[in-house]
Amino acid sequence: MSSTTEASQTAGPPASKLSQELPSKPAAAGESSQQGQGQGQQGGAQKKWQNGGNKPSGNKRPFQGGQTGGRGKDKQRKSKRERNITEGSSEEVLAFDVQALIALRNESLPEAPAPAADEEVKGGESEETETKTPSQPPLPETFTEIEVEVHAISSTGDGLGFQVGSASTQVYVVPFVAPGDIAKAKVIRHVREESYSVADFVSVVKAGPLRDDARVNCKYFSQCSGCQFQMLDYNTQLAHKRSIVDKAYKNFSNLNPDLVPSIRDTIGSPLQYGYRTKLTPHFDGPPGHHKRNKPKQALSKVPEIGFNAKGRRHVLDIEDCPIGTDAVRLGMKRERERIARDFGNFTKGATILLRESTKRYPKKVIGTGGSAATEGQQQTTTEPEDEPPADTPSDAVRVEADTHVDIKTCLSATGAMSSEYIDSYLFTNPANSFFQNNNSILPKFTQYIRDHVMPPLGPHRDRIKYLIDAYSGSGLFTITLASLFTGSTGIDIAKDSIECARKNARLNNLPESQCNFLAADAPQLFKQVTYPADETVVVIDPPRKGCDNDFLSQLLAFGPRRVVYVSCNVHTQARDVGVLVRGDGGDGTKYEIESIVGFDFFPQTGHVEGVAVLNRIEKSA
């Protein structure tokens, strides 16, 4: 993808260099004396959301342009996307960023001149003169192309900017762009209530200082919905992801800023490409295959196999994905060839499972002889104890290490069991089940949890003897942390996950007395645990929606001395951490935040995982 050098006249404030320059929230009513053109003040108290969060109030205004028809604003039907906004959703996260950018633009506009001191008010009354702000310029018609100057990257990964040459404060959300870019974009829809418009990326008119398309490593970038940041330097990506975590806590925790420590630098992935151990490309069935009363018919030609186009339900035919591991990419080639042969057997679409699995062959260790052998030193030979295949299969990858040989293959059968190593720990899981999809960062990630699961050196460090791993899944944290504790218990409501975790504990030679797993009902997660709260740390790793109020109430009632909260959604994590710090719904138990850091499990994308460490505040006597 190339960038043209066509220059354009710009309007408004200069583009910010990084998205973290945006304020976390727009100024509330009365906090700013400057208002944008056509934008009224945010009147009234903000609506309280679940768990104490605040929805961005936005700058409401009538829709102007873009559609024709007689329905007024009150009667226009909102799309499902606009109606179903839940706390921590991408829509709400985007709304905060949009309002923050509008606030910055308003601050850059000149203030309206104040009336002269001796100016007479009509009728001789001493009332304040009503100042009228000019109306917003009409918005462009949908499906027309405009030029957008990009000022920031949102926490959702898309660029945010304003139309070139327009005084409007309408924000345009454009993917695959960087701050400083001037991009041509096609307007798709206007979200009137939140003062932004969604647009498709068309081309780069003028590249900004952060953009370098020579970095792009996939010919489908700017079309595929997978990656967003391939044009950015990796350090820039990490800095942006730190800002995502920072804004999440400012916008969703509902905490005084003094209670939130400075966000640590995001910890990067050792691999920026070739890291994903699981991909799920798919293809659509023949036309009309979803209709109930229509006779089934098979595909008449090889379908397009790949991933959805950005903002579309259309499948892009993608023959290779550079963020997949070598084994996964070989599996993708193999499965595409299979479907090309057998497409006539499919009467509907399908998702293809591509999951890396590792077979490890340890190498023999023998003494060196002489004085070194006397001192107990050893060296590794190149002879494995259990010989790997002499010839590596064409769809497998051989990896040589000092102590072992790994043969990596790609599984596609949903009932197959995958094997994965994190350092020397072995985990087996159903190939289609959830497990972290970036093995290259897992040793660094689990080591960080090991280093921070205990308090810093001090009087409380020796008091913690027990671990509870809530949402334990197949035992990742329970197993990798068990050696630090007298007893460790993983808890999950899914019985299949618990059975898998018990098997993994046995594979890693952990006795049940040291590493135990319980299948517990959600309302009674902590009732089967007999560990003293003062001697216990709880690790939680919930799904993207975060913890529900019932779980947080149970956690506060149990009151462990220390909590490590791991999350794949830093916005719901911030919301839940706010509940624990405030002690909402508890018996007075509250926590303080020791540290917050992000991990980049998915380079080239807008996703970041978060780890927050909390300590219980001791109640005064």
mmCIF file of N, CA and C in Angstrom, residues 356-461:
data_model
loop_
_atom_site.group_PDB
_atom_site.id
_atom_site.type_symbol
_atom_site.label_atom_id
_atom_site.label_comp_id
_atom_site.label_asym_id
_atom_site.label_seq_id
_atom_site.Cartn_x
_atom_site.Cartn_y
_atom_site.Cartn_z
ATOM 1 N N GLU A 356 -2.235 -24.554 16.718
ATOM 2 C CA GLU A 356 -0.900 -25.141 16.819
ATOM 3 C C GLU A 356 -0.825 -26.117 17.980
ATOM 4 N N SER A 357 -0.115 -27.212 17.772
ATOM 5 C CA SER A 357 0.128 -28.190 18.831
ATOM 6 C C SER A 357 1.589 -28.602 18.777
ATOM 7 N N THR A 358 2.182 -28.809 19.953
ATOM 8 C CA THR A 358 3.619 -29.068 20.041
ATOM 9 C C THR A 358 3.887 -30.436 20.652
ATOM 10 N N LYS A 359 4.718 -31.211 19.983
ATOM 11 C CA LYS A 359 5.243 -32.460 20.528
ATOM 12 C C LYS A 359 6.707 -32.230 20.856
ATOM 13 N N ARG A 360 7.072 -32.406 22.134
ATOM 14 C CA ARG A 360 8.436 -32.106 22.584
ATOM 15 C C ARG A 360 9.225 -33.396 22.777
ATOM 16 N N TYR A 361 10.445 -33.386 22.279
ATOM 17 C CA TYR A 361 11.360 -34.515 22.419
ATOM 18 C C TYR A 361 12.575 -34.049 23.219
ATOM 19 N N PRO A 362 12.656 -34.376 24.530
ATOM 20 C CA PRO A 362 13.818 -33.953 25.336
ATOM 21 C C PRO A 362 15.096 -34.604 24.829
ATOM 22 N N LYS A 363 16.205 -33.898 25.007
ATOM 23 C CA LYS A 363 17.506 -34.424 24.612
ATOM 24 C C LYS A 363 18.193 -35.069 25.806
ATOM 25 N N LYS A 364 19.053 -36.043 25.523
ATOM 26 C CA LYS A 364 19.807 -36.694 26.584
ATOM 27 C C LYS A 364 20.805 -35.720 27.185
ATOM 28 N N VAL A 365 21.088 -35.898 28.478
ATOM 29 C CA VAL A 365 22.081 -35.084 29.163
ATOM 30 C C VAL A 365 23.134 -36.019 29.719
ATOM 31 N N ILE A 366 24.396 -35.812 29.359
ATOM 32 C CA ILE A 366 25.480 -36.677 29.825
ATOM 33 C C ILE A 366 26.567 -35.823 30.447
ATOM 34 N N GLY A 367 27.402 -36.439 31.309
ATOM 35 C CA GLY A 367 28.508 -35.725 31.931
ATOM 36 C C GLY A 367 29.600 -35.433 30.930
ATOM 37 N N THR A 368 30.373 -34.396 31.201
ATOM 38 C CA THR A 368 31.447 -34.009 30.294
ATOM 39 C C THR A 368 32.723 -34.792 30.559
ATOM 40 N N GLY A 369 32.813 -35.430 31.748
ATOM 41 C CA GLY A 369 34.047 -36.112 32.103
ATOM 42 C C GLY A 369 35.066 -35.146 32.663
ATOM 43 N N GLY A 370 36.168 -35.674 33.186
ATOM 44 C CA GLY A 370 37.229 -34.830 33.715
ATOM 45 C C GLY A 370 36.773 -34.043 34.918
ATOM 46 N N SER A 371 37.449 -32.912 35.140
ATOM 47 C CA SER A 371 37.152 -32.099 36.309
ATOM 48 C C SER A 371 35.743 -31.547 36.266
ATOM 49 N N ALA A 372 35.246 -31.244 35.056
ATOM 50 C CA ALA A 372 33.891 -30.704 34.954
ATOM 51 C C ALA A 372 32.886 -31.729 35.432
ATOM 52 N N ALA A 373 33.089 -33.010 35.064
ATOM 53 C CA ALA A 373 32.167 -34.044 35.498
ATOM 54 C C ALA A 373 32.243 -34.219 37.001
ATOM 55 N N THR A 374 33.452 -34.087 37.558
ATOM 56 C CA THR A 374 33.608 -34.212 39.002
ATOM 57 C C THR A 374 32.805 -33.149 39.731
ATOM 58 N N GLU A 375 32.751 -31.965 39.151
ATOM 59 C CA GLU A 375 32.007 -30.876 39.775
ATOM 60 C C GLU A 375 30.517 -30.957 39.486
ATOM 61 N N GLY A 376 30.104 -32.009 38.783
ATOM 62 C CA GLY A 376 28.685 -32.184 38.522
ATOM 63 C C GLY A 376 28.178 -31.418 37.325
ATOM 64 N N GLN A 377 29.100 -30.820 36.542
ATOM 65 C CA GLN A 377 28.648 -30.090 35.373
ATOM 66 C C GLN A 377 28.269 -31.068 34.268
ATOM 67 N N GLN A 378 27.321 -30.670 33.444
ATOM 68 C CA GLN A 378 26.837 -31.531 32.381
ATOM 69 C C GLN A 378 26.746 -30.750 31.088
ATOM 70 N N GLN A 379 26.696 -31.478 29.993
ATOM 71 C CA GLN A 379 26.454 -30.832 28.713
ATOM 72 C C GLN A 379 25.349 -31.588 27.986
ATOM 73 N N THR A 380 24.718 -30.913 27.034
ATOM 74 C CA THR A 380 23.604 -31.501 26.301
ATOM 75 C C THR A 380 24.089 -32.040 24.966
ATOM 76 N N THR A 381 23.712 -33.255 24.644
ATOM 77 C CA THR A 381 24.026 -33.802 23.333
ATOM 78 C C THR A 381 22.897 -33.461 22.371
ATOM 79 N N THR A 382 23.071 -33.823 21.136
ATOM 80 C CA THR A 382 22.023 -33.589 20.137
ATOM 81 C C THR A 382 21.158 -34.825 19.948
ATOM 82 N N GLU A 383 21.272 -35.803 20.849
ATOM 83 C CA GLU A 383 20.505 -37.030 20.708
ATOM 84 C C GLU A 383 19.258 -36.984 21.583
ATOM 85 N N PRO A 384 18.072 -36.892 20.999
ATOM 86 C CA PRO A 384 16.853 -36.900 21.801
ATOM 87 C C PRO A 384 16.619 -38.274 22.414
ATOM 88 N N GLU A 385 15.982 -38.286 23.603
ATOM 89 C CA GLU A 385 15.653 -39.556 24.245
ATOM 90 C C GLU A 385 14.630 -40.324 23.417
ATOM 91 N N ASP A 386 13.601 -39.628 22.958
ATOM 92 C CA ASP A 386 12.574 -40.219 22.116
ATOM 93 C C ASP A 386 12.699 -39.545 20.762
ATOM 94 N N GLU A 387 13.208 -40.266 19.791
ATOM 95 C CA GLU A 387 13.599 -39.660 18.528
ATOM 96 C C GLU A 387 12.419 -38.997 17.814
ATOM 97 N N PRO A 388 12.582 -37.738 17.381
ATOM 98 C CA PRO A 388 11.573 -37.115 16.528
ATOM 99 C C PRO A 388 11.659 -37.711 15.127
ATOM 100 N N PRO A 389 10.688 -37.456 14.279
ATOM 101 C CA PRO A 389 10.740 -37.999 12.919
ATOM 102 C C PRO A 389 12.021 -37.580 12.208
ATOM 103 N N ALA A 390 12.603 -38.511 11.488
ATOM 104 C CA ALA A 390 13.831 -38.199 10.754
ATOM 105 C C ALA A 390 13.574 -37.115 9.714
ATOM 106 N N ASP A 391 12.434 -37.210 9.054
ATOM 107 C CA ASP A 391 12.039 -36.205 8.070
ATOM 108 C C ASP A 391 10.809 -35.471 8.594
ATOM 109 N N THR A 392 10.940 -34.173 8.770
ATOM 110 C CA THR A 392 9.812 -33.384 9.259
ATOM 111 C C THR A 392 8.705 -33.376 8.217
ATOM 112 N N PRO A 393 7.468 -33.706 8.610
ATOM 113 C CA PRO A 393 6.359 -33.683 7.645
ATOM 114 C C PRO A 393 6.232 -32.317 6.979
ATOM 115 N N SER A 394 5.686 -32.309 5.781
ATOM 116 C CA SER A 394 5.608 -31.069 5.003
ATOM 117 C C SER A 394 4.725 -30.017 5.660
ATOM 118 N N ASP A 395 3.780 -30.438 6.509
ATOM 119 C CA ASP A 395 2.902 -29.470 7.170
ATOM 120 C C ASP A 395 3.273 -29.282 8.633
ATOM 121 N N ALA A 396 4.523 -29.582 8.999
ATOM 122 C CA ALA A 396 4.994 -29.422 10.379
ATOM 123 C C ALA A 396 6.250 -28.562 10.393
ATOM 124 N N VAL A 397 6.580 -28.058 11.587
ATOM 125 C CA VAL A 397 7.750 -27.199 11.771
ATOM 126 C C VAL A 397 8.615 -27.799 12.870
ATOM 127 N N ARG A 398 9.894 -27.915 12.618
ATOM 128 C CA ARG A 398 10.848 -28.446 13.595
ATOM 129 C C ARG A 398 11.605 -27.281 14.227
ATOM 130 N N VAL A 399 11.631 -27.242 15.564
ATOM 131 C CA VAL A 399 12.322 -26.180 16.297
ATOM 132 C C VAL A 399 13.360 -26.824 17.204
ATOM 133 N N GLU A 400 14.627 -26.504 16.992
ATOM 134 C CA GLU A 400 15.723 -27.048 17.794
ATOM 135 C C GLU A 400 16.035 -26.116 18.959
ATOM 136 N N ALA A 401 16.157 -26.671 20.154
ATOM 137 C CA ALA A 401 16.588 -25.924 21.333
ATOM 138 C C ALA A 401 17.712 -26.696 22.008
ATOM 139 N N ASP A 402 18.353 -26.089 22.999
ATOM 140 C CA ASP A 402 19.476 -26.746 23.663
ATOM 141 C C ASP A 402 19.061 -28.034 24.358
ATOM 142 N N THR A 403 17.872 -28.041 24.925
ATOM 143 C CA THR A 403 17.461 -29.180 25.745
ATOM 144 C C THR A 403 16.387 -30.050 25.109
ATOM 145 N N HIS A 404 15.867 -29.653 23.953
ATOM 146 C CA HIS A 404 14.774 -30.416 23.366
ATOM 147 C C HIS A 404 14.610 -30.077 21.891
ATOM 148 N N VAL A 405 13.812 -30.905 21.232
ATOM 149 C CA VAL A 405 13.367 -30.647 19.861
ATOM 150 C C VAL A 405 11.849 -30.590 19.888
ATOM 151 N N ASP A 406 11.277 -29.527 19.327
ATOM 152 C CA ASP A 406 9.825 -29.395 19.230
ATOM 153 C C ASP A 406 9.385 -29.615 17.787
ATOM 154 N N ILE A 407 8.359 -30.438 17.616
ATOM 155 C CA ILE A 407 7.709 -30.595 16.322
ATOM 156 C C ILE A 407 6.328 -29.970 16.443
ATOM 157 N N LYS A 408 6.106 -28.910 15.688
ATOM 158 C CA LYS A 408 4.857 -28.156 15.775
ATOM 159 C C LYS A 408 3.990 -28.465 14.560
ATOM 160 N N THR A 409 2.746 -28.832 14.833
ATOM 161 C CA THR A 409 1.788 -29.129 13.777
ATOM 162 C C THR A 409 0.538 -28.285 13.990
ATOM 163 N N CYS A 410 -0.364 -28.342 13.030
ATOM 164 C CA CYS A 410 -1.604 -27.576 13.110
ATOM 165 C C CYS A 410 -2.790 -28.535 13.125
ATOM 166 N N LEU A 411 -3.613 -28.429 14.170
ATOM 167 C CA LEU A 411 -4.799 -29.271 14.315
ATOM 168 C C LEU A 411 -6.015 -28.548 13.739
ATOM 169 N N SER A 412 -6.906 -29.324 13.121
ATOM 170 C CA SER A 412 -8.139 -28.750 12.584
ATOM 171 C C SER A 412 -9.385 -29.506 13.027
ATOM 172 N N ALA A 413 -9.223 -30.683 13.610
ATOM 173 C CA ALA A 413 -10.375 -31.439 14.101
ATOM 174 C C ALA A 413 -10.810 -30.871 15.445
ATOM 175 N N THR A 414 -12.092 -30.547 15.581
ATOM 176 C CA THR A 414 -12.572 -29.902 16.805
ATOM 177 C C THR A 414 -12.411 -30.796 18.032
ATOM 178 N N GLY A 415 -12.406 -32.098 17.872
ATOM 179 C CA GLY A 415 -12.257 -32.992 19.014
ATOM 180 C C GLY A 415 -10.823 -33.283 19.386
ATOM 181 N N ALA A 416 -9.870 -32.747 18.627
ATOM 182 C CA ALA A 416 -8.457 -33.020 18.893
ATOM 183 C C ALA A 416 -7.992 -32.288 20.144
ATOM 184 N N MET A 417 -6.946 -32.814 20.774
ATOM 185 C CA MET A 417 -6.350 -32.184 21.951
ATOM 186 C C MET A 417 -5.010 -31.577 21.556
ATOM 187 N N SER A 418 -4.845 -30.296 21.861
ATOM 188 C CA SER A 418 -3.589 -29.612 21.561
ATOM 189 C C SER A 418 -2.675 -29.652 22.778
ATOM 190 N N SER A 419 -1.380 -29.594 22.522
ATOM 191 C CA SER A 419 -0.374 -29.538 23.583
ATOM 192 C C SER A 419 0.445 -28.268 23.403
ATOM 193 N N GLU A 420 0.723 -27.596 24.518
ATOM 194 C CA GLU A 420 1.462 -26.336 24.458
ATOM 195 C C GLU A 420 2.364 -26.232 25.675
ATOM 196 N N TYR A 421 3.577 -25.747 25.452
ATOM 197 C CA TYR A 421 4.541 -25.574 26.534
ATOM 198 C C TYR A 421 4.718 -24.099 26.849
ATOM 199 N N ILE A 422 4.746 -23.786 28.146
ATOM 200 C CA ILE A 422 5.126 -22.466 28.633
ATOM 201 C C ILE A 422 6.335 -22.696 29.524
ATOM 202 N N ASP A 423 7.518 -22.344 29.029
ATOM 203 C CA ASP A 423 8.760 -22.799 29.654
ATOM 204 C C ASP A 423 8.698 -24.327 29.724
ATOM 205 N N SER A 424 8.781 -24.901 30.923
ATOM 206 C CA SER A 424 8.736 -26.361 31.027
ATOM 207 C C SER A 424 7.352 -26.879 31.394
ATOM 208 N N TYR A 425 6.380 -26.000 31.561
ATOM 209 C CA TYR A 425 5.018 -26.419 31.904
ATOM 210 C C TYR A 425 4.288 -26.885 30.644
ATOM 211 N N LEU A 426 3.589 -28.007 30.761
ATOM 212 C CA LEU A 426 2.834 -28.569 29.648
ATOM 213 C C LEU A 426 1.337 -28.404 29.899
ATOM 214 N N PHE A 427 0.629 -27.903 28.898
ATOM 215 C CA PHE A 427 -0.820 -27.742 28.985
ATOM 216 C C PHE A 427 -1.471 -28.411 27.779
ATOM 217 N N THR A 428 -2.488 -29.206 28.058
ATOM 218 C CA THR A 428 -3.291 -29.792 26.985
ATOM 219 C C THR A 428 -4.701 -29.231 27.076
ATOM 220 N N ASN A 429 -5.283 -28.974 25.928
ATOM 221 C CA ASN A 429 -6.627 -28.405 25.858
ATOM 222 C C ASN A 429 -7.323 -28.908 24.603
ATOM 223 N N PRO A 430 -8.648 -28.987 24.614
ATOM 224 C CA PRO A 430 -9.340 -29.223 23.347
ATOM 225 C C PRO A 430 -8.944 -28.144 22.348
ATOM 226 N N ALA A 431 -8.671 -28.535 21.129
ATOM 227 C CA ALA A 431 -8.132 -27.600 20.141
ATOM 228 C C ALA A 431 -9.051 -26.410 19.897
ATOM 229 N N ASN A 432 -10.357 -26.607 20.080
ATOM 230 C CA ASN A 432 -11.294 -25.516 19.817
ATOM 231 C C ASN A 432 -11.644 -24.720 21.068
ATOM 232 N N SER A 433 -11.006 -25.008 22.207
ATOM 233 C CA SER A 433 -11.313 -24.289 23.443
ATOM 234 C C SER A 433 -10.427 -23.058 23.564
ATOM 235 N N PHE A 434 -10.742 -22.224 24.577
ATOM 236 C CA PHE A 434 -9.955 -21.007 24.770
ATOM 237 C C PHE A 434 -8.636 -21.323 25.469
ATOM 238 N N PHE A 435 -7.573 -20.764 24.941
ATOM 239 C CA PHE A 435 -6.285 -20.688 25.618
ATOM 240 C C PHE A 435 -5.562 -19.514 24.980
ATOM 241 N N GLN A 436 -4.673 -18.869 25.722
ATOM 242 C CA GLN A 436 -4.001 -17.690 25.183
ATOM 243 C C GLN A 436 -3.357 -18.011 23.833
ATOM 244 N N ASN A 437 -3.517 -17.096 22.862
ATOM 245 C CA ASN A 437 -3.140 -17.375 21.479
ATOM 246 C C ASN A 437 -1.782 -16.821 21.068
ATOM 247 N N ASN A 438 -0.990 -16.349 22.028
ATOM 248 C CA ASN A 438 0.355 -15.860 21.718
ATOM 249 C C ASN A 438 1.323 -16.540 22.678
ATOM 250 N N ASN A 439 1.863 -17.667 22.259
ATOM 251 C CA ASN A 439 2.752 -18.426 23.134
ATOM 252 C C ASN A 439 4.060 -17.697 23.391
ATOM 253 N N SER A 440 4.483 -16.832 22.472
ATOM 254 C CA SER A 440 5.786 -16.183 22.622
ATOM 255 C C SER A 440 5.840 -15.264 23.835
ATOM 256 N N ILE A 441 4.705 -14.693 24.239
ATOM 257 C CA ILE A 441 4.698 -13.766 25.373
ATOM 258 C C ILE A 441 4.335 -14.462 26.682
ATOM 259 N N LEU A 442 3.850 -15.702 26.622
ATOM 260 C CA LEU A 442 3.374 -16.364 27.839
ATOM 261 C C LEU A 442 4.463 -16.584 28.890
ATOM 262 N N PRO A 443 5.702 -16.955 28.542
ATOM 263 C CA PRO A 443 6.720 -17.060 29.596
ATOM 264 C C PRO A 443 6.949 -15.735 30.330
ATOM 265 N N LYS A 444 7.011 -14.646 29.588
ATOM 266 C CA LYS A 444 7.192 -13.326 30.195
ATOM 267 C C LYS A 444 5.970 -12.939 31.036
ATOM 268 N N PHE A 445 4.795 -13.271 30.536
ATOM 269 C CA PHE A 445 3.540 -12.941 31.209
ATOM 270 C C PHE A 445 3.394 -13.720 32.522
ATOM 271 N N THR A 446 3.580 -15.035 32.469
ATOM 272 C CA THR A 446 3.434 -15.837 33.686
ATOM 273 C C THR A 446 4.529 -15.512 34.701
ATOM 274 N N GLN A 447 5.724 -15.151 34.225
ATOM 275 C CA GLN A 447 6.783 -14.764 35.158
ATOM 276 C C GLN A 447 6.427 -13.461 35.865
ATOM 277 N N TYR A 448 5.799 -12.532 35.144
ATOM 278 C CA TYR A 448 5.371 -11.281 35.774
ATOM 279 C C TYR A 448 4.354 -11.567 36.885
ATOM 280 N N ILE A 449 3.417 -12.464 36.616
ATOM 281 C CA ILE A 449 2.433 -12.811 37.651
ATOM 282 C C ILE A 449 3.131 -13.466 38.840
ATOM 283 N N ARG A 450 4.096 -14.343 38.586
ATOM 284 C CA ARG A 450 4.852 -14.974 39.678
ATOM 285 C C ARG A 450 5.583 -13.920 40.508
ATOM 286 N N ASP A 451 6.136 -12.925 39.840
ATOM 287 C CA ASP A 451 6.912 -11.897 40.542
ATOM 288 C C ASP A 451 6.029 -10.953 41.353
ATOM 289 N N HIS A 452 4.735 -10.854 41.007
ATOM 290 C CA HIS A 452 3.872 -9.866 41.656
ATOM 291 C C HIS A 452 2.704 -10.472 42.425
ATOM 292 N N VAL A 453 2.583 -11.788 42.412
ATOM 293 C CA VAL A 453 1.469 -12.392 43.139
ATOM 294 C C VAL A 453 1.673 -12.277 44.648
ATOM 295 N N MET A 454 2.928 -12.205 45.067
ATOM 296 C CA MET A 454 3.256 -11.981 46.472
ATOM 297 C C MET A 454 3.493 -10.493 46.716
ATOM 298 N N PRO A 455 3.246 -10.009 47.931
ATOM 299 C CA PRO A 455 3.537 -8.600 48.231
ATOM 300 C C PRO A 455 5.026 -8.324 48.130
ATOM 301 N N PRO A 456 5.405 -7.061 47.962
ATOM 302 C CA PRO A 456 6.828 -6.714 48.016
ATOM 303 C C PRO A 456 7.410 -7.104 49.365
ATOM 304 N N LEU A 457 8.722 -7.139 49.445
ATOM 305 C CA LEU A 457 9.366 -7.504 50.704
ATOM 306 C C LEU A 457 8.848 -6.621 51.834
ATOM 307 N N GLY A 458 8.393 -7.263 52.901
ATOM 308 C CA GLY A 458 7.812 -6.527 54.013
ATOM 309 C C GLY A 458 7.094 -7.478 54.946
ATOM 310 N N PRO A 459 6.369 -6.936 55.920
ATOM 311 C CA PRO A 459 5.753 -7.780 56.948
ATOM 312 C C PRO A 459 4.662 -8.702 56.425
ATOM 313 N N HIS A 460 4.031 -8.358 55.279
ATOM 314 C CA HIS A 460 2.912 -9.163 54.801
ATOM 315 C C HIS A 460 3.337 -10.270 53.838
ATOM 316 N N ARG A 461 4.592 -10.234 53.372
ATOM 317 C CA ARG A 461 4.989 -11.187 52.335
ATOM 318 C C ARG A 461 4.905 -12.631 52.827
#
